[in-house]
GROMACS .gro file of C-alpha atoms in nm:
model
  160
    1ALA     CA    1   6.255  -8.922  14.728
    2TYR     CA    2   6.238  -8.719  15.044
    3VAL     CA    3   6.060  -8.776  15.373
    4GLN     CA    4   6.013  -8.522  15.647
    5GLY     CA    5   5.787  -8.479  15.945
    6ILE     CA    6   5.735  -8.363  16.296
    7GLU     CA    7   5.607  -8.555  16.598
    8LEU     CA    8   5.450  -8.422  16.916
    9SER     CA    9   5.400  -8.643  17.220
   10ILE     CA   10   5.267  -8.604  17.573
   11LEU     CA   11   5.234  -8.845  17.864
   12ALA     CA   12   5.075  -8.744  18.191
   13ASN     CA   13   4.980  -8.906  18.519
   14ILE     CA   14   4.673  -8.688  18.568
   15ALA     CA   15   4.538  -8.861  18.878
   16ARG     CA   16   4.633  -9.146  19.105
   17ASN     CA   17   4.652  -9.464  18.894
   18LEU     CA   18   4.539  -9.278  18.580
   19ASN     CA   19   4.784  -9.229  18.293
   20VAL     CA   20   4.700  -9.054  17.968
   21GLY     CA   21   4.922  -9.028  17.665
   22ALA     CA   22   4.888  -8.897  17.313
   23ASP     CA   23   5.108  -8.840  17.014
   24VAL     CA   24   5.057  -8.698  16.668
   25THR     CA   25   5.289  -8.704  16.368
   26PHE     CA   26   5.266  -8.494  16.053
   27ASN     CA   27   5.450  -8.645  15.755
   28GLN     CA   28   5.540  -8.552  15.404
   29GLY     CA   29   5.700  -8.792  15.160
   30LYS     CA   30   5.730  -8.759  14.785
   31TYR     CA   31   5.937  -8.884  14.497
   32GLU     CA   32   6.125  -8.621  14.301
   33ASN     CA   33   5.959  -8.729  13.974
   34ASN     CA   34   5.648  -8.915  13.865
   35ARG     CA   35   5.698  -9.291  13.885
   36ASN     CA   36   5.756  -9.455  13.546
   37ASP     CA   37   5.493  -9.729  13.591
   38TRP     CA   38   5.220  -9.463  13.625
   39GLU     CA   39   5.346  -9.219  13.358
   40LYS     CA   40   5.074  -9.277  13.095
   41THR     CA   41   4.785  -9.302  13.338
   42PRO     CA   42   4.557  -9.044  13.501
   43TYR     CA   43   4.755  -9.106  13.821
   44ALA     CA   44   5.092  -8.982  13.694
   45GLU     CA   45   5.104  -8.667  13.910
   46ILE     CA   46   4.985  -8.827  14.235
   47SER     CA   47   5.229  -9.117  14.179
   48ARG     CA   48   5.490  -8.884  14.330
   49ASN     CA   49   5.336  -8.952  14.673
   50ILE     CA   50   5.503  -9.240  14.854
   51SER     CA   51   5.252  -9.523  14.868
   52ARG     CA   52   5.117  -9.632  15.209
   53PHE     CA   53   5.274  -9.327  15.379
   54PRO     CA   54   5.003  -9.142  15.576
   55ALA     CA   55   5.007  -8.762  15.591
   56SER     CA   56   4.945  -8.781  15.965
   57THR     CA   57   4.918  -9.040  16.239
   58GLY     CA   58   4.825  -9.030  16.602
   59ASN     CA   59   4.785  -9.248  16.907
   60LEU     CA   60   4.591  -9.215  17.230
   61LYS     CA   61   4.622  -9.423  17.546
   62ILE     CA   62   4.423  -9.403  17.867
   63GLU     CA   63   4.516  -9.649  18.141
   64TYR     CA   64   4.360  -9.681  18.484
   65THR     CA   65   4.520  -9.921  18.734
   66PRO     CA   66   4.334  -9.947  19.065
   67ALA     CA   67   4.499 -10.215  19.284
   68THR     CA   68   4.528 -10.538  19.082
   69TRP     CA   69   4.312 -10.427  18.791
   70THR     CA   70   4.419 -10.257  18.469
   71PHE     CA   71   4.175 -10.089  18.229
   72THR     CA   72   4.322  -9.969  17.902
   73LEU     CA   73   4.173  -9.783  17.606
   74THR     CA   74   4.389  -9.708  17.303
   75GLY     CA   75   4.315  -9.532  16.978
   76ALA     CA   76   4.512  -9.514  16.654
   77TYR     CA   77   4.455  -9.249  16.387
   78GLU     CA   78   4.572  -9.276  16.025
   79GLY     CA   79   4.548  -8.971  15.801
   80LYS     CA   80   4.495  -8.981  15.427
   81MET     CA   81   4.742  -9.176  15.218
   82TYR     CA   82   4.780  -9.303  14.864
   83ILE     CA   83   4.756  -9.676  14.792
   84ASP     CA   84   4.862  -9.840  14.464
   85TYR     CA   85   4.643 -10.110  14.314
   86MET     CA   86   4.788 -10.324  14.037
   87LYS     CA   87   4.717 -10.688  13.960
   88ASP     CA   88   4.964 -10.875  13.739
   89ASP     CA   89   4.953 -10.614  13.460
   90GLU     CA   90   4.574 -10.642  13.437
   91GLU     CA   91   4.322 -10.361  13.441
   92PRO     CA   92   4.208 -10.180  13.643
   93ILE     CA   93   4.509 -10.009  13.790
   94LYS     CA   94   4.475  -9.707  14.011
   95ILE     CA   95   4.607  -9.505  14.299
   96LYS     CA   96   4.346  -9.455  14.570
   97GLU     CA   97   4.348  -9.158  14.807
   98THR     CA   98   4.217  -9.297  15.136
   99SER     CA   99   4.007  -9.115  15.390
  100PRO     CA  100   4.143  -9.065  15.743
  101PHE     CA  101   4.022  -9.317  16.001
  102MET     CA  102   4.060  -9.408  16.366
  103THR     CA  103   4.033  -9.739  16.547
  104PHE     CA  104   3.993  -9.804  16.920
  105ASN     CA  105   4.095 -10.101  17.134
  106GLY     CA  106   4.003 -10.186  17.492
  107ARG     CA  107   4.147 -10.430  17.744
  108VAL     CA  108   4.076 -10.528  18.105
  109SER     CA  109   4.313 -10.738  18.312
  110LYS     CA  110   4.332 -10.865  18.668
  111SER     CA  111   4.652 -10.975  18.840
  112PHE     CA  112   4.658 -11.248  19.104
  113ASN     CA  113   4.964 -11.234  19.335
  114HIS     CA  114   5.173 -11.088  19.051
  115ILE     CA  115   5.193 -11.441  18.907
  116PHE     CA  116   4.873 -11.497  18.710
  117ASN     CA  117   4.699 -11.244  18.492
  118VAL     CA  118   4.354 -11.289  18.343
  119TYR     CA  119   4.263 -11.052  18.061
  120ALA     CA  120   3.999 -10.981  17.799
  121GLY     CA  121   3.967 -10.717  17.535
  122ALA     CA  122   3.848 -10.607  17.196
  123ASN     CA  123   4.037 -10.466  16.900
  124ASN     CA  124   3.864 -10.228  16.659
  125ILE     CA  125   3.577 -10.173  16.904
  126PHE     CA  126   3.362  -9.973  16.662
  127GLY     CA  127   3.416 -10.216  16.373
  128TYR     CA  128   3.580  -9.980  16.122
  129ILE     CA  129   3.675 -10.149  15.793
  130GLN     CA  130   3.836 -10.008  15.482
  131ASP     CA  131   3.579  -9.904  15.223
  132GLU     CA  132   3.729 -10.089  14.926
  133LYS     CA  133   3.879 -10.436  14.937
  134HIS     CA  134   4.107 -10.606  14.686
  135LEU     CA  135   4.209 -10.926  14.861
  136ASP     CA  136   4.416 -11.023  14.556
  137ASN     CA  137   4.671 -10.753  14.642
  138ALA     CA  138   4.812 -10.742  14.996
  139ALA     CA  139   4.969 -10.401  14.930
  140PHE     CA  140   4.616 -10.258  14.903
  141ILE     CA  141   4.539 -10.338  15.268
  142TYR     CA  142   4.562 -10.008  15.456
  143ALA     CA  143   4.300 -10.048  15.731
  144PRO     CA  144   4.117 -10.330  15.907
  145LEU     CA  145   3.943 -10.567  15.667
  146TYR     CA  146   3.713 -10.713  15.930
  147GLY     CA  147   3.523 -10.568  16.223
  148THR     CA  148   3.569 -10.612  16.596
  149LEU     CA  149   3.795 -10.889  16.729
  150CYS     CA  150   3.742 -11.002  17.089
  151TYR     CA  151   3.998 -11.202  17.285
  152ALA     CA  152   4.068 -11.334  17.633
  153GLY     CA  153   4.350 -11.520  17.799
  154ILE     CA  154   4.562 -11.609  18.097
  155SER     CA  155   4.929 -11.524  18.134
  156ILE     CA  156   5.178 -11.656  18.387
  157ASN     CA  157   5.478 -11.455  18.506
  158ILE     CA  158   5.779 -11.679  18.557
  159SER     CA  159   6.079 -11.527  18.731
  160HIS     CA  160   6.391 -11.682  18.877
   0.00000   0.00000   0.00000
């Protein structure tokens, strides 16, 4: 097998209290030969692609921090990849080529005297879920299975 890629990254403080960052990675990973377990299937040729290895990935972060507040928006991009589906030697078996997708998360926090922090946020804001689910095979999970998840909490900074 071989794996190669290139990553580009940028981080900038574009205004007072406003930071923006982004990165993108382009990957290639293949086995030298078709994998034996897929040899007599229609997926023999694409079995050379390393499973769960996206062709590209990317991240975005925008953070604004006026005074004791912090507002953060992040995004994560996953390019197409190949996912194996097998279940205890039963049919059907297949290799799925996924579509690219992007998820976004948001968070707001407020600091009180640098000791207490109160925060709330949401993961997967737009509720993206993978288009095909096989909950009997954890290796087939390549994207969120459920929609938006909201959370809130309090943290305490302890220093000595």
